Every structure is written in C-alpha cells, then in structure tokens.
Amino acid sequence: MAGFWGSRKKEREELAAQDADLARRAQTALVATDERIRVTTDELAFAEAELGTGPTGDLREALESVRTHMGEAFHLHQLNHDEIPDTPEELRTRNARIVQLCEWAEELLDDRTEALAEPIARARRAPEIIAGVRRDAERLRGRLPQARETVTRLGARYSADALRQIEANPAEAEQLLGFAEHSAGIAERRREAGQREQANLALEACTEAVRRAETLIDAVETYEVEALRAESTLAAVVEDSRGDLIAARSAPQTAGVAEAMGELQAALAALPAAGVNTDPFAQLTRLRTANTALDEAVAKARERAARPIPDIAHVRHSIDDADRQLAVARDVIAGHRGWIGADARTRIAEAERIRVDLDRYLGTSASAAIDIDEDHREQAMTMSRRVAHLASEALQLAQRDIDSSRPQNGPDQWGGGGWGGGRGNSGGSGLMGGILGGLVIGSLLDGFMD
C-alpha cells in the first residue's frame, strides 16, 4: 500500500508541475502577443505610408481579428486570478486556451507582415528603381535600329507567314518603352504628392513594360538564330524522310503504310524551290509529323505481320463460346441464388460487364455483327476469352457453393426424416430456400413444414 500511495503522490506532483509550467507559458505568451500587437500596429502605419491603404488591408483585418480574440485570452487570464476558487482542471483548460490563442495570433501576424515585406522594400527603393527603368529604356532604344534591320534582312529570306510572329516586335517594343518612361514619371509625381498606392502601381507598370520590351527585342535576334538552325535541321530531315520512304517499300503494305507514305511524299513535294522565300519552321513541323506517322505505321504493320490477325471465324467462335458459358453460369446462379456466395457473384458480374464492353468496342452487338474488321479482331478475341474464363470460374465457384449447402442425407431425401420431423424440416427448407432465393424464403418454409 505504501508503494501505491507513493506512486499516486508522485503523479500528483508531476501534474502540478505541468500545470505550473502551463500557467507560466500562458502569462509569457500573453505579454509577448500584446507587445506584438503594438509593434505590428506601428508596422501597419509605416506600410500604409509606403503602400497606401489598399495593399495593407489584409494586415489591418488581421490586427482587428487578433485584438478581438486576445480580448478572450485576457478575460480567461482574469478568471484565473479572481476571488472565485478554481479547480485544477479549470485552470488547465483556460491556460491551454490562452496559449492556443496567442500562438494563433503570432502566426497570423507573421503571415500578413511577411506578405508586405517585399512590396515595402520595393516601395522604399522606388527612386532607385525608376532610375534603373530610365537607364534600361535608353539602352533598349539603342537596340531598336538593329532589330529593325534584322527584320528587314529576314524578310528577304523568309516568307511573310514565317515572319509574322516577329515583324511587329520593334514597333511594339518602342511603344512599350515610351509607356515605361511615362509611367516612371507618374510614379515620381504620385510619390511626391503622397499618393503612394498609385505611385506603386505606376512603378510596377513601368518595370513590367521595360521587361516586355526587352523580351520582344531579344526575340528578333533569337528568331534569326533559330531559323538558321531550322533550315539546317530541315535538310537532314528531308534526307532521312527519303530514306524512310525507300525502307517503307519493304514493309508489309497495309493501308496505314500506304497512307503514311503518301503524306510524307506530299510533304516533300511541297518544299519550295531554291531561292523562294520559305517558312522553315512550318516545313520542318510538317515533315517531322509525316515522318513520325510513317515510322509508326511501318512499326504497326511489322508487328501485325509478326502476330497474324485472328481469322474472323475464330473470333466469332470465341464470342459464341463466351456467350454460351456466360448463359450457363447465369442460369445456375439464378436458379440457386440463396446458396451462391460473393466470389461467384463477383465473377459473373465482371464477365457481364466485359461482355457489354465488347459490344461497345465493336460498335454493335457482337453476337449480331456480320463482320469484324482486322483492327478489332485481336481485341475482340481477348475480351471474349476473358468473358469465357470469368464465366467458367463463376460456374465452378457457384457449384462449390451449391455442393457445400446441399442436404447431405441422401440423393432422394430432403432431410432423411421426410416432411415430418427433426432435421427433415431444416433440410427441406434449406434446399427450397437455396433454390428460391435465400434465408427469408427458407424461414417461411420452416414454418410451413412444422
């Protein structure tokens, strides 16, 4: 008994120590969170001065929510120290809630202030950013004559369709640079007038405009390099395509191969003569597409040749066999539903599902289809064999369930004792219940035979 009471005393001491630690944590958290609210209120004022009231709305709402919930935390702390005695459980619950509220408040304020850190830093660097925008705009204007010259030079070599994606780039870039310089001026004037939110919007606009202008100018130079690379690649693809056409003649000549060869020959014939302005990107795309289609058609033809297509008669026999096995299994299960377990029912359901899918795959009733084209025969054979296999399994499992549930008193007796007594009632009702459909009918027959 001394050991028991000593153990209980130790548990009480440990719990009291935990409660004291929780109380200290609650008090510390209250002080820290209250101070955090004061600091964040100052940060909000600074942020509004830099960004305006719009971008700082989330932080303002977070502060209001935190103040509301911290009111609950201070009220709980007051209850812990009023004149009304509290149980340890009450103190523990309140202190845990105070810690929870303070942690939530700290996390919310951290999230909202972090979201404003970058915009504030950017706003404070506004004069530096505006100066950089003007330097970049001047630098990019110096590149515009070269970009226009490049477009003119490319126009003598490539078709209008090929140049459509870059021919307007120099003009669009010039417009963007003018917009960037104008927006930079607006950003300065709005900032001087204290309209920080509008100033920051204009700052974002001018930096984005310069970035897009540089992208457009770079695209002109990149296009020239990529066009030369496409021409070089096109020559190699043309040579490869001609070799593929020669090789395709030795492949099995299916309709798919013939069609793919025709498409590739047409793509080669459409190539312009030397000296004619071209679109190397479009020509390369068409040739690659036709070349890939021919490769796939040849591979499919050779695969089909290595694996002969099932004869239509064999496919029809396979479907008929599946239908017969499915019908037999369905009839046995339907005739003894009260004895059939989940395994047999699952197999027959899956077989019937695949049989329906087979009709959908062939686009008609498989049993009524006069012909099945070569592209569908192999899959039809596979699906019909799967139906037959599942139906056979369902039949075997159903027979197992029937045999295990059938009365064991002899082939000519329903319970040995006849209709009148003992196990005869159970056997007769079990047999008829299994045939007619389950436990409910079986119980009715038991009552009838009494």
GROMACS .gro file of C-alpha atoms in nm:
model
  450
    1MET     CA    1   0.000   0.000   0.000
    2ALA     CA    2   0.288   0.234   0.073
    3GLY     CA    3   0.411   0.186  -0.284
    4PHE     CA    4   0.064   0.258  -0.422
    5TRP     CA    5   0.021   0.582  -0.227
    6GLY     CA    6   0.376   0.686  -0.312
    7SER     CA    7   0.306   0.638  -0.682
    8ARG     CA    8  -0.015   0.841  -0.661
    9LYS     CA    9   0.168   1.119  -0.481
   10LYS     CA   10   0.437   1.129  -0.748
   11GLU     CA   11   0.173   1.153  -1.025
   12ARG     CA   12   0.004   1.444  -0.844
   13GLU     CA   13   0.337   1.623  -0.808
   14GLU     CA   14   0.418   1.575  -1.178
   15LEU     CA   15   0.074   1.703  -1.281
   16ALA     CA   16   0.110   2.005  -1.053
   17ALA     CA   17   0.448   2.081  -1.208
   18GLN     CA   18   0.299   2.058  -1.557
   19ASP     CA   19   0.014   2.289  -1.459
   20ALA     CA   20   0.259   2.543  -1.318
   21ASP     CA   21   0.464   2.532  -1.638
   22LEU     CA   22   0.149   2.578  -1.847
   23ALA     CA   23   0.047   2.878  -1.635
   24ARG     CA   24   0.389   3.039  -1.686
   25ARG     CA   25   0.366   2.978  -2.062
   26ALA     CA   26   0.021   3.137  -2.072
   27GLN     CA   27   0.141   3.451  -1.891
   28THR     CA   28   0.452   3.482  -2.107
   29ALA     CA   29   0.251   3.433  -2.426
   30LEU     CA   30   0.001   3.699  -2.321
   31VAL     CA   31   0.273   3.958  -2.266
   32ALA     CA   32   0.458   3.869  -2.587
   33THR     CA   33   0.144   3.875  -2.804
   34ASP     CA   34   0.022   4.202  -2.655
   35GLU     CA   35   0.360   4.357  -2.734
   36ARG     CA   36   0.348   4.208  -3.083
   37ILE     CA   37   0.014   4.378  -3.144
   38ARG     CA   38   0.166   4.714  -3.051
   39VAL     CA   39   0.469   4.663  -3.278
   40THR     CA   40   0.254   4.542  -3.568
   41THR     CA   41   0.027   4.843  -3.530
   42ASP     CA   42   0.331   5.065  -3.585
   43GLU     CA   43   0.437   4.849  -3.882
   44LEU     CA   44   0.091   4.890  -4.031
   45ALA     CA   45   0.122   5.267  -4.010
   46PHE     CA   46   0.461   5.254  -4.184
   47ALA     CA   47   0.324   5.018  -4.450
   48GLU     CA   48   0.027   5.245  -4.521
   49ALA     CA   49   0.266   5.538  -4.558
   50GLU     CA   50   0.467   5.344  -4.817
   51LEU     CA   51   0.194   5.146  -4.997
   52GLY     CA   52  -0.138   5.313  -4.923
   53THR     CA   53  -0.443   5.157  -4.758
   54GLY     CA   54  -0.534   4.912  -5.035
   55PRO     CA   55  -0.238   4.670  -5.022
   56THR     CA   56  -0.234   4.679  -4.641
   57GLY     CA   57  -0.598   4.579  -4.594
   58ASP     CA   58  -0.518   4.216  -4.507
   59LEU     CA   59  -0.282   4.320  -4.228
   60ARG     CA   60  -0.537   4.567  -4.093
   61GLU     CA   61  -0.808   4.298  -4.084
   62ALA     CA   62  -0.567   4.054  -3.918
   63LEU     CA   63  -0.490   4.305  -3.643
   64GLU     CA   64  -0.859   4.362  -3.576
   65SER     CA   65  -0.921   3.988  -3.554
   66VAL     CA   66  -0.624   3.936  -3.323
   67ARG     CA   67  -0.739   4.215  -3.090
   68THR     CA   68  -1.084   4.056  -3.070
   69HIS     CA   69  -0.954   3.711  -2.981
   70MET     CA   70  -0.692   3.844  -2.743
   71GLY     CA   71  -0.976   4.002  -2.552
   72GLU     CA   72  -1.093   3.647  -2.483
   73ALA     CA   73  -0.742   3.546  -2.373
   74PHE     CA   74  -0.717   3.836  -2.123
   75HIS     CA   75  -1.064   3.753  -1.990
   76LEU     CA   76  -0.959   3.391  -1.928
   77HIS     CA   77  -0.646   3.511  -1.750
   78GLN     CA   78  -0.860   3.738  -1.530
   79LEU     CA   79  -1.083   3.443  -1.437
   80ASN     CA   80  -0.773   3.256  -1.324
   81HIS     CA   81  -0.694   3.531  -1.075
   82ASP     CA   82  -1.035   3.642  -0.947
   83GLU     CA   83  -1.171   3.571  -0.599
   84ILE     CA   84  -1.367   3.261  -0.705
   85PRO     CA   85  -1.172   2.941  -0.635
   86ASP     CA   86  -1.093   2.730  -0.944
   87THR     CA   87  -1.032   2.360  -0.982
   88PRO     CA   88  -0.703   2.244  -1.138
   89GLU     CA   89  -0.894   2.127  -1.444
   90GLU     CA   90  -1.050   2.471  -1.497
   91LEU     CA   91  -0.713   2.644  -1.467
   92ARG     CA   92  -0.553   2.393  -1.702
   93THR     CA   93  -0.824   2.439  -1.966
   94ARG     CA   94  -0.807   2.820  -1.954
   95ASN     CA   95  -0.428   2.834  -1.971
   96ALA     CA   96  -0.421   2.593  -2.265
   97ARG     CA   97  -0.674   2.812  -2.446
   98ILE     CA   98  -0.467   3.125  -2.374
   99VAL     CA   99  -0.155   2.961  -2.522
  100GLN     CA  100  -0.353   2.845  -2.825
  101LEU     CA  101  -0.495   3.195  -2.892
  102CYS     CA  102  -0.153   3.359  -2.857
  103GLU     CA  103   0.015   3.112  -3.091
  104TRP     CA  104  -0.261   3.163  -3.349
  105ALA     CA  105  -0.223   3.543  -3.323
  106GLU     CA  106   0.155   3.529  -3.368
  107GLU     CA  107   0.125   3.301  -3.675
  108LEU     CA  108  -0.141   3.521  -3.836
  109LEU     CA  109   0.056   3.842  -3.787
  110ASP     CA  110   0.375   3.675  -3.912
  111ASP     CA  111   0.199   3.567  -4.228
  112ARG     CA  112   0.049   3.911  -4.302
  113THR     CA  113   0.363   4.111  -4.229
  114GLU     CA  114   0.582   3.877  -4.435
  115ALA     CA  115   0.349   3.926  -4.731
  116LEU     CA  116   0.411   4.303  -4.715
  117ALA     CA  117   0.788   4.286  -4.664
  118GLU     CA  118   0.881   4.275  -5.032
  119PRO     CA  119   0.634   4.542  -5.152
  120ILE     CA  120   0.752   4.776  -4.875
  121ALA     CA  121   1.117   4.721  -4.962
  122ARG     CA  122   1.035   4.782  -5.327
  123ALA     CA  123   0.846   5.100  -5.248
  124ARG     CA  124   1.134   5.234  -5.043
  125ARG     CA  125   1.366   5.165  -5.337
  126ALA     CA  126   1.134   5.348  -5.577
  127PRO     CA  127   1.380   5.626  -5.673
  128GLU     CA  128   1.648   5.368  -5.745
  129ILE     CA  129   1.408   5.151  -5.948
  130ILE     CA  130   1.283   5.448  -6.152
  131ALA     CA  131   1.639   5.548  -6.236
  132GLY     CA  132   1.706   5.191  -6.347
  133VAL     CA  133   1.395   5.190  -6.567
  134ARG     CA  134   1.513   5.503  -6.746
  135ARG     CA  135   1.861   5.360  -6.800
  136ASP     CA  136   1.717   5.034  -6.936
  137ALA     CA  137   1.477   5.222  -7.165
  138GLU     CA  138   1.763   5.428  -7.310
  139ARG     CA  139   1.974   5.115  -7.361
  140LEU     CA  140   1.692   4.929  -7.534
  141ARG     CA  141   1.615   5.224  -7.763
  142GLY     CA  142   1.971   5.191  -7.883
  143ARG     CA  143   1.896   4.832  -7.990
  144LEU     CA  144   1.583   4.916  -8.189
  145PRO     CA  145   1.760   5.014  -8.518
  146GLN     CA  146   1.945   4.683  -8.520
  147ALA     CA  147   1.620   4.493  -8.454
  148ARG     CA  148   1.450   4.669  -8.747
  149GLU     CA  149   1.746   4.593  -8.970
  150THR     CA  150   1.731   4.227  -8.870
  151VAL     CA  151   1.360   4.205  -8.955
  152THR     CA  152   1.427   4.361  -9.297
  153ARG     CA  153   1.711   4.118  -9.364
  154LEU     CA  154   1.497   3.820  -9.260
  155GLY     CA  155   1.217   3.942  -9.488
  156ALA     CA  156   1.443   3.890  -9.789
  157ARG     CA  157   1.498   3.526  -9.693
  158TYR     CA  158   1.178   3.401  -9.531
  159SER     CA  159   0.809   3.418  -9.617
  160ALA     CA  160   0.562   3.665  -9.470
  161ASP     CA  161   0.395   3.383  -9.276
  162ALA     CA  162   0.728   3.291  -9.122
  163LEU     CA  163   0.799   3.650  -9.010
  164ARG     CA  164   0.451   3.723  -8.880
  165GLN     CA  165   0.548   3.637  -8.523
  166ILE     CA  166   0.833   3.892  -8.503
  167GLU     CA  167   0.788   4.155  -8.776
  168ALA     CA  168   0.598   4.391  -8.542
  169ASN     CA  169   0.834   4.341  -8.246
  170PRO     CA  170   1.046   4.659  -8.295
  171ALA     CA  171   0.739   4.883  -8.318
  172GLU     CA  172   0.572   4.719  -8.018
  173ALA     CA  173   0.893   4.743  -7.816
  174GLU     CA  174   0.920   5.116  -7.895
  175GLN     CA  175   0.565   5.173  -7.774
  176LEU     CA  176   0.637   4.983  -7.452
  177LEU     CA  177   0.949   5.187  -7.387
  178GLY     CA  178   0.753   5.511  -7.427
  179PHE     CA  179   0.490   5.378  -7.187
  180ALA     CA  180   0.761   5.278  -6.937
  181GLU     CA  181   0.917   5.626  -6.937
  182HIS     CA  182   0.575   5.788  -6.899
  183SER     CA  183   0.482   5.554  -6.610
  184ALA     CA  184   0.813   5.628  -6.437
  185GLY     CA  185   0.727   5.997  -6.440
  186ILE     CA  186   0.382   5.928  -6.298
  187ALA     CA  187   0.538   5.715  -6.021
  188GLU     CA  188   0.765   6.004  -5.922
  189ARG     CA  189   0.487   6.265  -5.922
  190ARG     CA  190   0.240   6.048  -5.729
  191ARG     CA  191   0.504   5.966  -5.469
  192GLU     CA  192   0.587   6.333  -5.418
  193ALA     CA  193   0.215   6.406  -5.379
  194GLY     CA  194   0.182   6.138  -5.111
  195GLN     CA  195  -0.034   5.915  -5.331
  196ARG     CA  196   0.171   5.608  -5.251
  197GLU     CA  197  -0.070   5.343  -5.373
  198GLN     CA  198  -0.098   5.500  -5.720
  199ALA     CA  199   0.279   5.561  -5.724
  200ASN     CA  200   0.346   5.192  -5.659
  201LEU     CA  201   0.105   5.085  -5.932
  202ALA     CA  202   0.284   5.310  -6.179
  203LEU     CA  203   0.618   5.171  -6.059
  204GLU     CA  204   0.502   4.816  -6.130
  205ALA     CA  205   0.374   4.920  -6.473
  206CYS     CA  206   0.699   5.082  -6.584
  207THR     CA  207   0.918   4.791  -6.474
  208GLU     CA  208   0.692   4.539  -6.648
  209ALA     CA  209   0.684   4.746  -6.968
  210VAL     CA  210   1.064   4.757  -6.986
  211ARG     CA  211   1.085   4.383  -6.926
  212ARG     CA  212   0.839   4.307  -7.207
  213ALA     CA  213   1.013   4.545  -7.446
  214GLU     CA  214   1.345   4.369  -7.390
  215THR     CA  215   1.180   4.032  -7.446
  216LEU     CA  216   1.044   4.148  -7.783
  217ILE     CA  217   1.381   4.280  -7.898
  218ASP     CA  218   1.559   3.963  -7.785
  219ALA     CA  219   1.303   3.755  -7.975
  220VAL     CA  220   1.409   3.912  -8.307
  221GLU     CA  221   1.772   3.810  -8.257
  222THR     CA  222   1.673   3.468  -8.129
  223TYR     CA  223   1.447   3.411  -8.430
  224GLU     CA  224   1.731   3.463  -8.676
  225VAL     CA  225   1.947   3.204  -8.499
  226GLU     CA  226   1.662   2.955  -8.467
  227ALA     CA  227   1.560   2.998  -8.833
  228LEU     CA  228   1.912   2.912  -8.950
  229ARG     CA  229   1.910   2.612  -8.720
  230ALA     CA  230   1.570   2.502  -8.856
  231GLU     CA  231   1.700   2.522  -9.214
  232SER     CA  232   1.996   2.303  -9.123
  233THR     CA  233   1.772   2.053  -8.946
  234LEU     CA  234   1.527   2.057  -9.237
  235ALA     CA  235   1.794   1.940  -9.478
  236ALA     CA  236   1.874   1.645  -9.252
  237VAL     CA  237   1.505   1.555  -9.208
  238VAL     CA  238   1.450   1.567  -9.586
  239GLU     CA  239   1.733   1.320  -9.640
  240ASP     CA  240   1.606   1.098  -9.359
  241SER     CA  241   1.250   1.107  -9.496
  242ARG     CA  242   1.360   0.994  -9.841
  243GLY     CA  243   1.545   0.704  -9.685
  244ASP     CA  244   1.238   0.614  -9.480
  245LEU     CA  245   1.025   0.606  -9.795
  246ILE     CA  246   1.265   0.360  -9.956
  247ALA     CA  247   1.269   0.142  -9.643
  248ALA     CA  248   0.889   0.152  -9.616
  249ARG     CA  249   0.854  -0.023  -9.952
  250SER     CA  250   0.993  -0.340  -9.796
  251ALA     CA  251   0.747  -0.329  -9.505
  252PRO     CA  252   0.408  -0.504  -9.517
  253GLN     CA  253   0.196  -0.286  -9.745
  254THR     CA  254  -0.103  -0.216  -9.529
  255ALA     CA  255  -0.350   0.066  -9.586
  256GLY     CA  256  -0.191   0.260  -9.300
  257VAL     CA  257   0.157   0.235  -9.451
  258ALA     CA  258   0.033   0.341  -9.793
  259GLU     CA  259  -0.147   0.644  -9.648
  260ALA     CA  260   0.156   0.749  -9.440
  261MET     CA  261   0.387   0.715  -9.741
  262GLY     CA  262   0.153   0.937  -9.942
  263GLU     CA  263   0.152   1.205  -9.672
  264LEU     CA  264   0.532   1.210  -9.649
  265GLN     CA  265   0.570   1.224 -10.028
  266ALA     CA  266   0.327   1.517 -10.039
  267ALA     CA  267   0.524   1.698  -9.767
  268LEU     CA  268   0.848   1.652  -9.962
  269ALA     CA  269   0.684   1.767 -10.285
  270ALA     CA  270   0.556   2.084 -10.113
  271LEU     CA  271   0.908   2.204 -10.031
  272PRO     CA  272   0.976   2.526 -10.228
  273ALA     CA  273   1.245   2.553 -10.492
  274ALA     CA  274   1.580   2.718 -10.419
  275GLY     CA  275   1.561   3.096 -10.398
  276VAL     CA  276   1.197   3.106 -10.290
  277ASN     CA  277   1.119   3.263  -9.953
  278THR     CA  278   1.027   2.987  -9.713
  279ASP     CA  279   0.895   2.912  -9.367
  280PRO     CA  280   1.146   2.659  -9.234
  281PHE     CA  281   0.956   2.613  -8.908
  282ALA     CA  282   0.629   2.515  -9.078
  283GLN     CA  283   0.806   2.291  -9.328
  284LEU     CA  284   1.005   2.120  -9.055
  285THR     CA  285   0.691   2.062  -8.849
  286ARG     CA  286   0.503   1.909  -9.143
  287LEU     CA  287   0.792   1.683  -9.242
  288ARG     CA  288   0.852   1.565  -8.887
  289THR     CA  289   0.482   1.488  -8.839
  290ALA     CA  290   0.464   1.290  -9.164
  291ASN     CA  291   0.793   1.113  -9.091
  292THR     CA  292   0.679   1.010  -8.745
  293ALA     CA  293   0.345   0.887  -8.881
  294LEU     CA  294   0.524   0.668  -9.136
  295ASP     CA  295   0.753   0.522  -8.869
  296GLU     CA  296   0.450   0.435  -8.656
  297ALA     CA  297   0.259   0.284  -8.950
  298VAL     CA  298   0.555   0.067  -9.052
  299ALA     CA  299   0.611  -0.049  -8.695
  300LYS     CA  300   0.243  -0.137  -8.661
  301ALA     CA  301   0.243  -0.325  -8.992
  302ARG     CA  302   0.551  -0.527  -8.896
  303GLU     CA  303   0.409  -0.604  -8.555
  304ARG     CA  304   0.088  -0.722  -8.715
  305ALA     CA  305   0.283  -0.938  -8.961
  306ALA     CA  306   0.474  -1.098  -8.673
  307ARG     CA  307   0.143  -1.169  -8.495
  308PRO     CA  308  -0.113  -1.288  -8.750
  309ILE     CA  309  -0.460  -1.140  -8.732
  310PRO     CA  310  -0.716  -1.388  -8.594
  311ASP     CA  311  -0.942  -1.536  -8.856
  312ILE     CA  312  -1.293  -1.391  -8.848
  313ALA     CA  313  -1.441  -1.738  -8.795
  314HIS     CA  314  -1.219  -1.794  -8.490
  315VAL     CA  315  -1.326  -1.462  -8.343
  316ARG     CA  316  -1.694  -1.546  -8.398
  317HIS     CA  317  -1.646  -1.890  -8.237
  318SER     CA  318  -1.472  -1.727  -7.939
  319ILE     CA  319  -1.761  -1.484  -7.889
  320ASP     CA  320  -2.019  -1.762  -7.924
  321ASP     CA  321  -1.830  -1.975  -7.671
  322ALA     CA  322  -1.818  -1.684  -7.427
  323ASP     CA  323  -2.193  -1.629  -7.466
  324ARG     CA  324  -2.266  -1.999  -7.404
  325GLN     CA  325  -2.051  -2.019  -7.093
  326LEU     CA  326  -2.197  -1.695  -6.964
  327ALA     CA  327  -2.552  -1.821  -7.019
  328VAL     CA  328  -2.484  -2.149  -6.836
  329ALA     CA  329  -2.324  -1.975  -6.541
  330ARG     CA  330  -2.601  -1.717  -6.530
  331ASP     CA  331  -2.872  -1.985  -6.525
  332VAL     CA  332  -2.707  -2.189  -6.249
  333ILE     CA  333  -2.657  -1.885  -6.030
  334ALA     CA  334  -3.008  -1.754  -6.093
  335GLY     CA  335  -3.154  -2.096  -6.007
  336HIS     CA  336  -2.971  -2.124  -5.672
  337ARG     CA  337  -2.925  -1.763  -5.562
  338GLY     CA  338  -2.981  -1.841  -5.198
  339TRP     CA  339  -2.669  -2.059  -5.191
  340ILE     CA  340  -2.437  -1.853  -5.410
  341GLY     CA  341  -2.158  -1.665  -5.234
  342ALA     CA  342  -1.980  -1.338  -5.310
  343ASP     CA  343  -1.698  -1.490  -5.520
  344ALA     CA  344  -1.924  -1.646  -5.782
  345ARG     CA  345  -2.144  -1.336  -5.794
  346THR     CA  346  -1.837  -1.116  -5.845
  347ARG     CA  347  -1.706  -1.329  -6.133
  348ILE     CA  348  -2.039  -1.334  -6.316
  349ALA     CA  349  -2.082  -0.957  -6.270
  350GLU     CA  350  -1.734  -0.890  -6.412
  351ALA     CA  351  -1.797  -1.127  -6.704
  352GLU     CA  352  -2.123  -0.948  -6.789
  353ARG     CA  353  -1.952  -0.609  -6.766
  354ILE     CA  354  -1.677  -0.710  -7.011
  355ARG     CA  355  -1.939  -0.861  -7.242
  356VAL     CA  356  -2.117  -0.525  -7.255
  357ASP     CA  357  -1.783  -0.351  -7.317
  358LEU     CA  358  -1.721  -0.590  -7.609
  359ASP     CA  359  -2.043  -0.477  -7.778
  360ARG     CA  360  -1.944  -0.114  -7.725
  361TYR     CA  361  -1.594  -0.177  -7.861
  362LEU     CA  362  -1.732  -0.330  -8.180
  363GLY     CA  363  -1.996  -0.060  -8.212
  364THR     CA  364  -2.277  -0.316  -8.230
  365SER     CA  365  -2.392  -0.635  -8.069
  366ALA     CA  366  -2.101  -0.877  -8.108
  367SER     CA  367  -2.340  -1.168  -8.149
  368ALA     CA  368  -2.520  -0.985  -8.430
  369ALA     CA  369  -2.212  -0.847  -8.607
  370ILE     CA  370  -2.176  -0.985  -8.959
  371ASP     CA  371  -1.810  -0.892  -8.986
  372ILE     CA  372  -1.536  -0.764  -8.757
  373ASP     CA  373  -1.260  -0.564  -8.925
  374GLU     CA  374  -0.896  -0.659  -8.883
  375ASP     CA  375  -0.815  -0.374  -8.646
  376HIS     CA  376  -1.068  -0.502  -8.392
  377ARG     CA  377  -1.034  -0.878  -8.414
  378GLU     CA  378  -0.746  -0.932  -8.174
  379GLN     CA  379  -0.900  -0.717  -7.901
  380ALA     CA  380  -1.239  -0.882  -7.956
  381MET     CA  381  -1.076  -1.223  -7.920
  382THR     CA  382  -0.902  -1.118  -7.597
  383MET     CA  383  -1.219  -0.975  -7.446
  384SER     CA  384  -1.434  -1.274  -7.540
  385ARG     CA  385  -1.181  -1.517  -7.393
  386ARG     CA  386  -1.181  -1.313  -7.073
  387VAL     CA  387  -1.560  -1.335  -7.056
  388ALA     CA  388  -1.547  -1.713  -7.104
  389HIS     CA  389  -1.278  -1.752  -6.838
  390LEU     CA  390  -1.469  -1.547  -6.581
  391ALA     CA  391  -1.795  -1.727  -6.659
  392SER     CA  392  -1.621  -2.063  -6.614
  393GLU     CA  393  -1.478  -1.951  -6.280
  394ALA     CA  394  -1.819  -1.823  -6.172
  395LEU     CA  395  -1.975  -2.162  -6.260
  396GLN     CA  396  -1.712  -2.354  -6.065
  397LEU     CA  397  -1.746  -2.129  -5.761
  398ALA     CA  398  -2.125  -2.148  -5.779
  399GLN     CA  399  -2.114  -2.527  -5.795
  400ARG     CA  400  -1.884  -2.529  -5.494
  401ASP     CA  401  -2.132  -2.314  -5.300
  402ILE     CA  402  -2.425  -2.536  -5.404
  403ASP     CA  403  -2.244  -2.857  -5.306
  404SER     CA  404  -2.147  -2.719  -4.966
  405SER     CA  405  -2.504  -2.606  -4.895
  406ARG     CA  406  -2.694  -2.908  -5.032
  407PRO     CA  407  -2.851  -3.151  -4.773
  408GLN     CA  408  -2.621  -3.449  -4.706
  409ASN     CA  409  -2.883  -3.714  -4.611
  410GLY     CA  410  -2.905  -3.881  -4.948
  411PRO     CA  411  -2.985  -3.801  -5.309
  412ASP     CA  412  -3.352  -3.883  -5.276
  413GLN     CA  413  -3.428  -3.727  -4.940
  414TRP     CA  414  -3.486  -3.374  -4.820
  415GLY     CA  415  -3.369  -3.425  -4.467
  416GLY     CA  416  -3.386  -3.802  -4.411
  417GLY     CA  417  -3.687  -3.797  -4.180
  418GLY     CA  418  -3.930  -3.691  -4.453
  419TRP     CA  419  -4.156  -3.395  -4.420
  420GLY     CA  420  -4.249  -3.468  -4.068
  421GLY     CA  421  -3.974  -3.425  -3.827
  422GLY     CA  422  -3.636  -3.339  -3.690
  423ARG     CA  423  -3.369  -3.246  -3.938
  424GLY     CA  424  -3.610  -3.307  -4.222
  425ASN     CA  425  -3.757  -2.962  -4.168
  426SER     CA  426  -3.421  -2.796  -4.181
  427GLY     CA  427  -3.306  -2.985  -4.485
  428GLY     CA  428  -3.621  -2.925  -4.682
  429SER     CA  429  -3.634  -2.557  -4.603
  430GLY     CA  430  -3.261  -2.523  -4.675
  431LEU     CA  431  -3.297  -2.684  -5.017
  432MET     CA  432  -3.603  -2.486  -5.122
  433GLY     CA  433  -3.458  -2.166  -4.970
  434GLY     CA  434  -3.142  -2.208  -5.176
  435ILE     CA  435  -3.335  -2.266  -5.493
  436LEU     CA  436  -3.598  -1.997  -5.440
  437GLY     CA  437  -3.376  -1.724  -5.310
  438GLY     CA  438  -3.241  -1.709  -4.957
  439LEU     CA  439  -3.290  -1.709  -4.587
  440VAL     CA  440  -3.628  -1.536  -4.581
  441ILE     CA  441  -3.794  -1.798  -4.800
  442GLY     CA  442  -3.611  -2.068  -4.603
  443SER     CA  443  -3.759  -1.945  -4.277
  444LEU     CA  444  -4.107  -1.936  -4.430
  445LEU     CA  445  -4.069  -2.298  -4.543
  446ASP     CA  446  -3.952  -2.398  -4.195
  447GLY     CA  447  -4.274  -2.259  -4.055
  448PHE     CA  448  -4.480  -2.430  -4.326
  449MET     CA  449  -4.329  -2.768  -4.250
  450ASP     CA  450  -4.388  -2.755  -3.875
   0.00000   0.00000   0.00000
